[in-house]
């Protein structure tokens, strides 16, 4: 959501000085805002009308200042319903997406923990990752001399890794279970997204296997570093869990590229 607000400031929809964090808001603004609701839906306070809008209504109000038709379309009931669901999907998962805690002395605006939208987000990402294995298999992996799997074998290995993570998560407490699955889900999504550029580039120009493998090694280093950062953020830094994760991932890579 902060990225959206930053973009609004860059294109002139919102003045940078009017983008105020909770920790720096004055008493007048705080008195006009439902702080608990504001954690889930970013508030937009109009200092002239003294009206506060939240979430989709706030975004449509800001966009409508530049193009009135966007606000009209956005308020059309089916569109508004879809945008509201999409907004909630992103908002309730924004902390698991960025995995960063608020700085010292700053107001914690983390959204409430919503199991439905967290699980929905994970299922969408799992579906995306599973579907994207096909183009990766055809346009990237198949060119490796050390890759000999069929797509069915690759997908089976992928789903086996997912299943192992679900089993690992079952040994954690309820919230920790969902938090852990959310973080490994994001790691899988990040890996898939970062594989797309090299796949597209490889399909456009003839790249040597050495270049592609070098990219994959750098990607592996980044993902391992990101794994430790996210596990620490989720406060589930358990040696047995980390060891199991690393062994399973190493076994998965060894099976796929052998």
XYZ file of N, CA and C in Angstrom:
774
model
N 0.820 -1.201 0.000
C 0.000 0.000 0.000
C 0.863 1.265 0.000
N 1.990 1.211 0.722
C 2.896 2.351 0.720
C 3.432 2.620 -0.678
N 3.609 1.548 -1.464
C 4.068 1.705 -2.840
C 3.040 2.447 -3.669
N 1.751 2.159 -3.434
C 0.666 2.842 -4.143
C 0.682 4.328 -3.802
N 0.813 4.646 -2.515
C 0.845 6.051 -2.094
C 2.060 6.771 -2.659
N 3.200 6.062 -2.687
C 4.417 6.644 -3.276
C 4.191 6.954 -4.751
N 3.520 6.037 -5.459
C 3.230 6.243 -6.880
C 2.287 7.435 -7.070
N 1.291 7.562 -6.184
C 0.365 8.693 -6.260
C 1.113 10.017 -6.104
N 2.086 10.028 -5.205
C 2.882 11.251 -5.000
C 3.727 11.559 -6.236
N 4.288 10.525 -6.842
C 5.158 10.708 -8.006
C 4.406 11.264 -9.209
N 3.158 10.815 -9.392
C 2.406 11.265 -10.578
C 1.531 12.482 -10.271
N 1.645 13.004 -9.048
C 0.952 14.242 -8.720
C -0.465 14.103 -8.229
N -0.924 12.879 -7.938
C -2.273 12.699 -7.417
C -2.359 13.049 -5.941
N -1.197 13.031 -5.297
C -1.141 13.298 -3.859
C 0.144 14.059 -3.562
N 0.025 15.128 -2.811
C 1.215 15.888 -2.431
C 2.005 15.118 -1.381
N 3.325 15.099 -1.540
C 4.177 14.345 -0.615
C 3.986 14.803 0.830
N 3.777 16.123 1.023
C 3.620 16.629 2.393
C 2.285 16.223 3.017
N 1.347 15.781 2.169
C 0.036 15.351 2.675
C -0.005 13.855 2.969
N 1.095 13.181 2.704
C 1.194 11.752 3.022
C 1.806 11.645 4.413
N 0.954 11.471 5.403
C 1.392 11.548 6.798
C 1.235 10.197 7.488
N 2.308 9.660 8.079
C 2.194 8.415 8.840
C 1.448 8.653 10.150
N 0.862 7.594 10.706
C 0.109 7.715 11.948
C 0.941 8.358 13.056
N 2.223 7.991 13.125
C 3.078 8.465 14.210
C 3.327 9.971 14.154
N 3.049 10.602 12.983
C 3.295 12.037 12.835
C 2.013 12.840 12.638
N 0.877 12.149 12.688
C -0.399 12.839 12.492
C -0.746 13.674 13.725
N -1.352 14.850 13.503
C -1.724 15.698 14.632
C -3.024 15.202 15.273
N -3.386 15.820 16.392
C -4.547 15.367 17.162
C -5.840 15.486 16.354
N -5.970 16.550 15.549
C -7.185 16.761 14.761
C -7.418 15.599 13.793
N -6.342 15.182 13.128
C -6.460 14.083 12.167
C -6.765 12.770 12.888
N -6.030 12.491 13.965
C -6.231 11.235 14.696
C -7.642 11.143 15.273
N -8.186 12.295 15.688
C -9.537 12.312 16.255
C -10.600 12.016 15.192
N -10.251 12.230 13.933
C -11.204 12.025 12.838
C -11.053 10.664 12.175
N -10.101 9.867 12.652
C -9.803 8.579 12.026
C -10.109 7.426 12.974
N -10.733 6.406 12.426
C -10.903 5.151 13.154
C -9.585 4.383 13.001
N -8.742 4.460 14.029
C -7.385 3.924 13.933
C -7.390 2.425 13.643
N -8.273 1.691 14.305
C -8.318 0.241 14.093
C -8.712 -0.083 12.646
N -9.691 0.639 12.120
C -10.093 0.439 10.727
C -8.979 0.878 9.794
N -8.257 1.929 10.202
C -7.165 2.458 9.392
C -6.000 1.495 9.250
N -5.885 0.533 10.160
C -4.835 -0.478 10.039
C -5.095 -1.411 8.860
N -6.377 -1.667 8.592
C -6.753 -2.569 7.500
C -6.971 -1.827 6.186
N -7.470 -0.607 6.280
C -7.767 0.186 5.083
C -7.147 1.571 5.247
N -6.272 1.939 4.333
C -5.570 3.228 4.432
C -6.581 4.380 4.417
N -6.541 5.254 5.432
C -7.499 6.361 5.495
C -7.054 7.574 4.667
N -8.059 8.294 4.172
C -7.808 9.540 3.440
C -8.645 10.624 4.113
N -7.969 11.555 4.800
C -8.669 12.607 5.540
C -8.658 13.898 4.733
N -9.858 14.412 4.455
C -9.995 15.679 3.733
C -10.067 16.801 4.761
N -9.028 17.618 4.821
C -8.958 18.681 5.838
C -10.002 19.777 5.620
N -10.547 19.862 4.398
C -11.546 20.898 4.125
C -12.943 20.444 4.546
N -13.316 19.227 4.155
C -14.648 18.714 4.487
C -14.674 17.984 5.828
N -13.472 17.677 6.369
C -13.329 16.923 7.627
C -13.901 15.507 7.520
N -13.966 15.004 6.302
C -14.484 13.661 6.054
C -13.312 12.704 5.857
N -13.414 11.510 6.424
C -12.376 10.499 6.274
C -12.918 9.318 5.473
N -12.197 8.964 4.419
C -12.564 7.809 3.601
C -11.517 6.716 3.812
N -11.925 5.466 3.593
C -11.024 4.349 3.838
C -10.955 3.416 2.636
N -9.772 2.796 2.482
C -9.620 1.719 1.509
C -9.935 2.106 0.081
N -10.818 1.348 -0.540
C -11.191 1.551 -1.941
C -11.806 2.926 -2.142
N -12.660 3.361 -1.209
C -13.284 4.691 -1.322
C -12.215 5.784 -1.346
N -11.183 5.614 -0.531
C -10.095 6.598 -0.498
C -9.332 6.612 -1.818
N -9.014 5.421 -2.335
C -8.278 5.343 -3.602
C -9.089 5.928 -4.751
N -10.383 5.623 -4.795
C -11.244 6.143 -5.861
C -11.370 7.660 -5.770
N -11.409 8.184 -4.547
C -11.494 9.635 -4.357
C -10.242 10.320 -4.894
N -9.080 9.735 -4.619
C -7.813 10.313 -5.090
C -7.719 10.217 -6.609
N -8.032 9.056 -7.162
C -7.979 8.877 -8.615
C -9.026 9.737 -9.318
N -10.191 9.914 -8.665
C -11.264 10.707 -9.260
C -10.924 12.170 -9.404
N -9.946 12.641 -8.642
C -9.518 14.031 -8.769
C -8.832 14.287 -10.100
N -8.237 13.245 -10.667
C -7.562 13.368 -11.958
C -8.476 12.949 -13.114
N -9.277 11.895 -12.882
C -10.180 11.389 -13.926
C -11.481 10.947 -13.267
N -12.503 11.779 -13.380
C -13.778 11.533 -12.704
C -14.412 10.206 -13.113
N -14.174 9.773 -14.367
C -14.817 8.543 -14.840
C -14.322 7.319 -14.081
N -13.074 7.381 -13.580
C -12.534 6.248 -12.814
C -13.347 6.055 -11.541
N -13.675 7.153 -10.889
C -14.481 7.084 -9.667
C -15.870 6.550 -9.984
N -16.439 6.979 -11.103
C -17.778 6.518 -11.493
C -17.784 5.022 -11.773
N -16.777 4.555 -12.531
C -16.682 3.125 -12.842
C -16.423 2.328 -11.571
N -15.532 2.854 -10.733
C -15.184 2.150 -9.502
C -16.333 2.002 -8.541
N -17.275 2.929 -8.579
C -18.434 2.873 -7.683
C -19.572 2.043 -8.249
N -19.430 1.539 -9.477
C -20.410 0.619 -10.040
C -20.377 -0.646 -9.192
N -21.517 -1.086 -8.705
C -21.589 -2.118 -7.664
C -20.730 -3.361 -7.928
N -20.830 -4.020 -9.105
C -19.995 -5.217 -9.318
C -18.495 -4.898 -9.289
N -18.132 -3.739 -9.873
C -16.722 -3.328 -9.890
C -16.259 -3.008 -8.475
N -17.080 -2.291 -7.729
C -16.743 -1.913 -6.351
C -16.562 -3.161 -5.490
N -17.420 -4.143 -5.702
C -17.323 -5.381 -4.928
C -16.014 -6.107 -5.219
N -15.651 -6.161 -6.511
C -14.400 -6.817 -6.901
C -13.195 -6.059 -6.337
N -13.203 -4.734 -6.470
C -12.087 -3.923 -5.980
C -11.931 -4.051 -4.466
N -13.060 -4.135 -3.766
C -13.012 -4.276 -2.310
C -12.366 -5.600 -1.917
N -12.746 -6.679 -2.607
C -12.152 -7.990 -2.319
C -10.657 -7.999 -2.646
N -10.309 -7.387 -3.774
C -8.907 -7.326 -4.172
C -8.103 -6.496 -3.175
N -8.669 -5.385 -2.747
C -8.004 -4.515 -1.769
C -7.746 -5.276 -0.472
N -8.743 -5.996 0.000
C -8.598 -6.758 1.240
C -7.549 -7.858 1.090
N -7.542 -8.492 -0.084
C -6.562 -9.552 -0.327
C -5.143 -9.006 -0.189
N -4.905 -7.822 -0.737
C -3.570 -7.214 -0.666
C -3.299 -6.641 0.720
N -4.298 -5.931 1.272
C -4.103 -5.267 2.557
C -3.840 -6.255 3.691
N -4.635 -7.318 3.772
C -4.468 -8.286 4.855
C -3.180 -9.104 4.716
N -2.574 -9.046 3.532
C -1.344 -9.812 3.308
C -0.123 -8.927 3.084
N -0.274 -7.622 3.277
C 0.835 -6.722 2.948
C 2.051 -6.947 3.838
N 1.832 -7.368 5.082
C 2.963 -7.610 5.973
C 3.710 -8.882 5.600
N 2.984 -9.901 5.165
C 3.656 -11.139 4.753
C 4.356 -10.933 3.412
N 3.875 -9.989 2.614
C 4.495 -9.698 1.314
C 5.842 -9.000 1.518
N 5.866 -7.959 2.331
C 7.119 -7.199 2.520
C 7.963 -7.744 3.660
N 7.313 -8.367 4.650
C 8.014 -8.966 5.807
C 8.968 -7.977 6.476
N 8.429 -6.835 6.831
C 9.239 -5.830 7.534
C 8.435 -5.273 8.708
N 9.102 -5.168 9.854
C 8.451 -4.624 11.033
C 8.582 -3.110 11.044
N 7.698 -2.461 11.795
C 7.753 -1.001 11.912
C 9.013 -0.594 12.667
N 9.555 0.550 12.315
C 10.756 1.036 12.976
C 10.489 1.431 14.416
N 11.545 1.582 15.182
C 11.432 1.963 16.587
C 10.740 3.319 16.727
N 9.732 3.367 17.594
C 9.023 4.615 17.839
C 7.926 4.917 16.832
N 7.736 4.044 15.862
C 6.702 4.269 14.845
C 5.439 3.498 15.208
N 4.307 4.009 14.759
C 3.020 3.381 15.042
C 2.906 2.079 14.253
N 2.500 1.020 14.938
C 2.346 -0.271 14.283
C 0.982 -0.327 13.600
N 0.999 -0.211 12.265
C -0.252 -0.205 11.513
C -0.497 -1.551 10.822
N 0.016 -2.620 11.429
C -0.184 -3.950 10.855
C -1.670 -4.287 10.839
N -2.164 -4.867 9.744
C -3.583 -5.239 9.679
C -3.872 -6.409 10.613
N -5.141 -6.634 10.902
C -5.512 -7.778 11.722
C -5.172 -9.065 10.978
N -4.969 -10.126 11.728
C -4.617 -11.411 11.118
C -5.901 -12.071 10.619
N -6.066 -12.110 9.295
C -7.272 -12.674 8.684
C -6.928 -13.991 8.002
N -7.365 -15.095 8.597
C -7.012 -16.426 8.093
C -7.552 -16.643 6.685
N -8.794 -16.218 6.427
C -9.407 -16.456 5.116
C -8.592 -15.827 3.997
N -8.266 -14.541 4.130
C -7.523 -13.855 3.067
C -6.069 -14.307 2.998
N -5.507 -14.769 4.126
C -4.142 -15.297 4.090
C -4.107 -16.615 3.317
N -5.067 -17.500 3.611
C -5.130 -18.793 2.912
C -5.469 -18.582 1.440
N -6.390 -17.656 1.157
C -6.751 -17.361 -0.230
C -5.537 -16.870 -1.004
N -4.764 -15.993 -0.395
C -3.549 -15.460 -1.030
C -2.564 -16.593 -1.322
N -2.399 -17.506 -0.360
C -1.473 -18.620 -0.551
C -1.953 -19.557 -1.664
N -3.256 -19.784 -1.744
C -3.793 -20.665 -2.786
C -3.613 -20.046 -4.174
N -3.812 -18.732 -4.276
C -3.622 -18.045 -5.558
C -2.158 -18.131 -5.991
N -1.255 -17.909 -5.038
C 0.183 -17.979 -5.350
C 0.594 -19.396 -5.725
N 0.041 -20.392 -5.015
C 0.348 -21.789 -5.332
C -0.126 -22.125 -6.741
N -1.311 -21.664 -7.088
C -1.838 -21.910 -8.432
C -0.956 -21.246 -9.480
N -0.547 -19.991 -9.219
C 0.319 -19.269 -10.154
C 1.647 -19.989 -10.340
N 2.270 -20.389 -9.223
C 3.557 -21.087 -9.298
C 3.430 -22.404 -10.058
N 2.343 -23.122 -9.808
C 2.131 -24.414 -10.471
C 1.946 -24.241 -11.977
N 1.184 -23.224 -12.359
C 0.943 -22.960 -13.784
C 2.228 -22.510 -14.469
N 3.008 -21.677 -13.789
C 4.225 -21.140 -14.397
C 5.328 -22.189 -14.560
N 5.180 -23.335 -13.920
C 6.171 -24.400 -14.112
C 6.190 -24.893 -15.560
N 5.044 -24.809 -16.234
C 4.985 -25.283 -17.628
C 5.881 -24.452 -18.548
N 5.708 -23.113 -18.614
C 6.622 -22.329 -19.476
C 8.075 -22.416 -19.021
N 8.314 -22.508 -17.709
C 9.696 -22.653 -17.231
C 10.286 -23.985 -17.678
N 9.486 -25.009 -17.642
C 9.921 -26.335 -18.087
C 10.249 -26.340 -19.586
N 9.367 -25.729 -20.370
C 9.523 -25.734 -21.831
C 10.607 -24.766 -22.302
N 10.577 -23.546 -21.764
C 11.416 -22.473 -22.313
C 12.732 -22.256 -21.591
N 12.952 -22.928 -20.463
C 14.193 -22.694 -19.722
C 14.864 -23.995 -19.298
N 14.215 -24.754 -18.443
C 14.851 -25.939 -17.873
C 15.234 -26.981 -18.917
N 14.388 -27.121 -19.934
C 14.626 -28.170 -20.939
C 15.914 -27.973 -21.731
N 16.484 -26.771 -21.678
C 17.722 -26.507 -22.411
C 18.966 -26.886 -21.609
N 18.773 -27.261 -20.341
C 19.907 -27.644 -19.506
C 20.301 -29.091 -19.778
N 21.586 -29.326 -19.879
C 22.071 -30.693 -20.088
C 21.872 -31.554 -18.841
N 21.710 -30.913 -17.684
C 21.532 -31.651 -16.427
C 20.057 -31.793 -16.036
N 19.164 -31.413 -16.939
C 17.719 -31.497 -16.656
C 17.109 -32.569 -17.541
N 16.459 -33.576 -16.914
C 15.914 -34.696 -17.690
C 14.479 -35.045 -17.292
N 13.815 -34.181 -16.547
C 12.474 -34.499 -16.054
C 11.397 -34.190 -17.087
N 10.284 -34.906 -16.971
C 9.088 -34.536 -17.712
C 8.359 -33.486 -16.889
N 7.375 -32.838 -17.495
C 6.628 -31.820 -16.753
C 5.886 -32.441 -15.573
N 5.348 -33.632 -15.770
C 4.623 -34.313 -14.690
C 5.556 -34.587 -13.517
N 6.764 -35.006 -13.793
C 7.739 -35.264 -12.721
C 8.112 -33.975 -11.996
N 8.277 -32.897 -12.763
C 8.607 -31.600 -12.162
C 7.473 -31.125 -11.262
N 6.250 -31.244 -11.751
C 5.095 -30.808 -10.974
C 4.922 -31.666 -9.721
N 5.178 -32.946 -9.854
C 5.069 -33.843 -8.703
C 6.104 -33.484 -7.636
N 7.321 -33.149 -8.076
C 8.364 -32.743 -7.134
C 7.978 -31.440 -6.438
N 7.411 -30.528 -7.205
C 6.967 -29.242 -6.656
C 5.886 -29.448 -5.600
N 4.878 -30.239 -5.923
C 3.778 -30.475 -4.989
C 4.240 -31.272 -3.774
N 5.241 -32.121 -3.960
C 5.803 -32.866 -2.822
C 6.469 -31.898 -1.850
N 7.178 -30.919 -2.395
C 7.829 -29.909 -1.551
C 6.776 -29.092 -0.802
N 5.678 -28.768 -1.496
C 4.573 -28.050 -0.850
C 4.005 -28.887 0.291
N 3.794 -30.185 0.019
C 3.249 -31.073 1.032
C 4.146 -31.181 2.257
N 5.454 -31.240 2.037
C 6.413 -31.310 3.152
C 6.329 -30.050 4.006
N 6.191 -28.896 3.355
C 6.064 -27.645 4.111
C 4.777 -27.603 4.923
N 3.705 -28.175 4.372
C 2.443 -28.235 5.113
C 2.607 -29.122 6.349
N 3.313 -30.236 6.195
C 3.567 -31.133 7.327
C 4.412 -30.426 8.390
N 5.455 -29.712 7.939
C 6.296 -28.964 8.882
C 5.454 -27.939 9.635
N 4.577 -27.238 8.900
C 3.745 -26.197 9.507
C 2.787 -26.769 10.545
N 2.377 -28.021 10.363
C 1.421 -28.643 11.290
C 2.000 -28.809 12.692
N 3.317 -28.736 12.831
C 3.948 -28.862 14.143
C 4.055 -27.510 14.857
N 3.671 -26.439 14.162
C 3.716 -25.106 14.762
C 2.346 -24.734 15.312
N 2.314 -23.721 16.161
C 1.037 -23.246 16.687
C 0.208 -22.623 15.572
N -1.107 -22.526 15.779
C -2.044 -22.125 14.723
C -1.608 -20.904 13.924
N -1.327 -19.774 14.604
C -0.917 -18.560 13.892
C 0.468 -18.734 13.291
N 1.370 -19.398 14.031
C 2.717 -19.649 13.523
C 2.686 -20.534 12.292
N 1.734 -21.462 12.259
C 1.566 -22.361 11.108
C 1.249 -21.566 9.848
N 0.250 -20.677 9.948
C -0.151 -19.862 8.798
C 0.951 -18.883 8.421
N 1.623 -18.327 9.437
C 2.701 -17.365 9.183
C 3.857 -18.029 8.445
N 4.206 -19.227 8.882
C 5.293 -19.971 8.229
C 4.935 -20.281 6.775
N 3.731 -20.789 6.543
C 3.313 -21.120 5.174
C 3.255 -19.861 4.305
N 2.867 -18.739 4.917
C 2.825 -17.489 4.168
C 4.209 -17.061 3.704
N 5.214 -17.249 4.564
C 6.576 -16.842 4.212
C 7.192 -17.764 3.156
N 7.029 -19.091 3.288
C 7.592 -19.984 2.273
C 6.832 -19.837 0.957
N 5.552 -19.483 1.052
C 4.763 -19.216 -0.140
C 5.311 -18.005 -0.882
N 5.664 -16.943 -0.137
C 6.226 -15.752 -0.755
C 7.594 -16.036 -1.368
N 8.385 -16.878 -0.715
C 9.691 -17.248 -1.264
C 9.527 -17.968 -2.596
N 8.536 -18.853 -2.670
C 8.269 -19.580 -3.920
C 7.815 -18.608 -5.011
N 6.956 -17.654 -4.631
C 6.467 -16.663 -5.596
C 7.609 -15.786 -6.097
N 8.458 -15.316 -5.178
C 9.601 -14.478 -5.556
C 10.526 -15.242 -6.504
N 10.769 -16.524 -6.195
C 11.626 -17.350 -7.048
C 11.055 -17.446 -8.456
N 9.753 -17.722 -8.543
C 9.100 -17.834 -9.852
C 9.191 -16.525 -10.624
N 8.897 -15.412 -9.954
C 8.922 -14.104 -10.620
C 10.321 -13.742 -11.104
N 11.351 -14.111 -10.325
C 12.723 -13.798 -10.711
C 13.265 -14.757 -11.773
N 12.573 -15.861 -11.973
C 12.959 -16.774 -13.057
C 12.389 -16.311 -14.410
N 11.328 -15.524 -14.356
C 10.678 -15.088 -15.600
C 11.586 -14.229 -16.484
N 12.342 -13.254 -15.933
C 13.207 -12.449 -16.807
C 14.232 -13.283 -17.572
N 14.878 -14.236 -16.886
C 15.891 -15.055 -17.563
C 15.238 -15.990 -18.567
N 14.014 -16.434 -18.275
C 13.286 -17.280 -19.221
C 12.955 -16.502 -20.494
N 12.457 -15.279 -20.317
C 12.100 -14.443 -21.467
C 13.346 -14.086 -22.271
N 14.412 -13.706 -21.571
C 15.662 -13.342 -22.242
C 16.236 -14.535 -22.996
N 16.153 -15.702 -22.378
C 16.678 -16.919 -23.004
C 15.896 -17.294 -24.264
N 14.601 -16.958 -24.274
C 13.780 -17.258 -25.447
C 14.017 -16.272 -26.584
N 14.594 -15.099 -26.257
C 14.826 -14.069 -27.272
C 16.223 -14.137 -27.877
N 17.199 -14.450 -27.026
C 18.576 -14.532 -27.518
C 19.197 -15.850 -27.069
N 20.203 -16.276 -27.796
C 20.885 -17.530 -27.455
C 21.833 -17.299 -26.287
N 21.444 -17.764 -25.120
C 22.279 -17.623 -23.935
C 22.964 -18.949 -23.634
N 24.208 -18.865 -23.253
C 24.934 -20.090 -22.922
C 24.419 -20.664 -21.611
N 24.600 -21.953 -21.451
C 24.158 -22.597 -20.216
C 24.909 -22.027 -19.017
N 26.149 -21.646 -19.219
C 26.954 -21.068 -18.138
C 26.322 -19.778 -17.624
N 25.841 -18.931 -18.537
C 25.224 -17.669 -18.141
C 23.951 -17.906 -17.348
N 23.151 -18.854 -17.820
C 21.885 -19.146 -17.148
C 22.144 -19.745 -15.773
N 23.077 -20.689 -15.702
C 23.410 -21.323 -14.419
C 23.966 -20.294 -13.439
N 24.765 -19.359 -13.941
C 25.320 -18.302 -13.078
C 24.193 -17.460 -12.482
N 23.209 -17.146 -13.315
C 22.046 -16.387 -12.831
C 21.308 -17.179 -11.759
N 21.130 -18.479 -11.999
C 20.415 -19.325 -11.040
C 21.170 -19.425 -9.719
N 22.487 -19.450 -9.776
C 23.281 -19.505 -8.551
C 23.133 -18.210 -7.746
N 23.161 -17.071 -8.442
C 22.949 -15.785 -7.772
C 21.547 -15.708 -7.175
N 20.580 -16.235 -7.924
C 19.197 -16.263 -7.440
C 19.100 -17.128 -6.177
N 19.795 -18.249 -6.173
C 19.790 -19.142 -5.012
C 20.350 -18.451 -3.776
N 21.450 -17.739 -3.956
C 22.059 -17.001 -2.840
C 21.073 -15.971 -2.286
N 20.405 -15.251 -3.188
C 19.432 -14.244 -2.766
C 18.261 -14.880 -2.012
N 17.738 -15.990 -2.533
C 16.587 -16.645 -1.916
C 16.946 -17.203 -0.533
N 18.146 -17.767 -0.399
C 18.581 -18.286 0.906
C 18.667 -17.145 1.919
N 19.237 -16.025 1.484
C 19.333 -14.856 2.358
C 17.946 -14.342 2.723
N 17.064 -14.306 1.745
C 15.689 -13.848 1.975
C 14.941 -14.812 2.895
N 15.232 -16.107 2.776
C 14.612 -17.115 3.639
C 14.929 -16.829 5.103
N 16.192 -16.615 5.419
C 16.582 -16.350 6.801
C 15.978 -15.035 7.300
N 15.897 -14.038 6.437
C 15.308 -12.746 6.844
C 13.833 -12.918 7.181
N 13.123 -13.673 6.357
C 11.688 -13.855 6.557
C 11.385 -14.757 7.758
N 12.183 -15.795 7.951
C 11.979 -16.671 9.094
C 12.215 -15.909 10.394
N 13.224 -15.047 10.375
C 13.499 -14.225 11.557
C 12.363 -13.247 11.793
N 11.839 -12.646 10.721
C 10.717 -11.716 10.844
C 9.492 -12.407 11.436
N 9.228 -13.638 10.980
C 8.059 -14.383 11.445
C 8.242 -14.950 12.854
N 9.440 -14.774 13.413
C 9.746 -15.234 14.764
C 9.583 -16.749 14.913
N 10.019 -17.492 13.892
C 9.989 -18.958 13.944
C 11.381 -19.490 13.578
N 12.380 -18.834 14.171
C 13.773 -19.171 13.876
C 14.168 -20.407 14.681
N 13.721 -21.599 14.231
C 13.998 -22.867 14.906
C 15.030 -23.652 14.104
N 16.063 -24.143 14.785
C 17.137 -24.851 14.088
C 16.634 -26.103 13.375
N 15.765 -26.847 14.029
C 15.243 -28.074 13.416
C 14.429 -27.761 12.169
N 13.662 -26.687 12.221
C 12.854 -26.271 11.064
C 13.759 -25.836 9.917
N 14.766 -25.017 10.226
C 15.688 -24.524 9.198
C 16.446 -25.676 8.554
N 16.932 -26.619 9.395
C 17.677 -27.769 8.873
C 16.800 -28.607 7.949
N 15.555 -28.840 8.363
C 14.620 -29.621 7.532
C 14.347 -28.915 6.215
N 14.127 -27.604 6.290
C 13.888 -26.818 5.063
C 15.051 -26.922 4.089
N 16.249 -26.700 4.582
C 17.428 -26.701 3.720
C 17.678 -28.081 3.108
N 17.470 -29.136 3.890
C 17.655 -30.501 3.377
C 16.631 -30.806 2.281
N 15.383 -30.411 2.519
C 14.315 -30.674 1.538
C 14.540 -29.901 0.242
N 14.929 -28.645 0.370
C 15.178 -27.830 -0.828
C 16.378 -28.370 -1.595
N 17.436 -28.768 -0.868
C 18.619 -29.343 -1.522
C 18.256 -30.632 -2.248
N 17.408 -31.452 -1.611
C 16.965 -32.705 -2.245
C 16.118 -32.413 -3.486
N 15.285 -31.371 -3.415
C 14.448 -30.977 -4.558
C 15.319 -30.533 -5.733
N 16.306 -29.686 -5.462
C 17.209 -29.193 -6.521
C 18.017 -30.336 -7.100
N 18.499 -31.248 -6.228
C 19.292 -32.393 -6.694
C 18.464 -33.320 -7.568
N 17.181 -33.447 -7.251
C 16.294 -34.309 -8.041
C 15.985 -33.668 -9.402
N 15.731 -32.361 -9.380
C 15.357 -31.666 -10.622
C 16.542 -31.569 -11.587
N 17.710 -31.243 -11.041
C 18.902 -31.091 -11.885
C 19.926 -32.174 -11.537
N 19.831 -33.288 -12.209
C 20.765 -34.377 -11.948
C 21.226 -35.014 -13.265
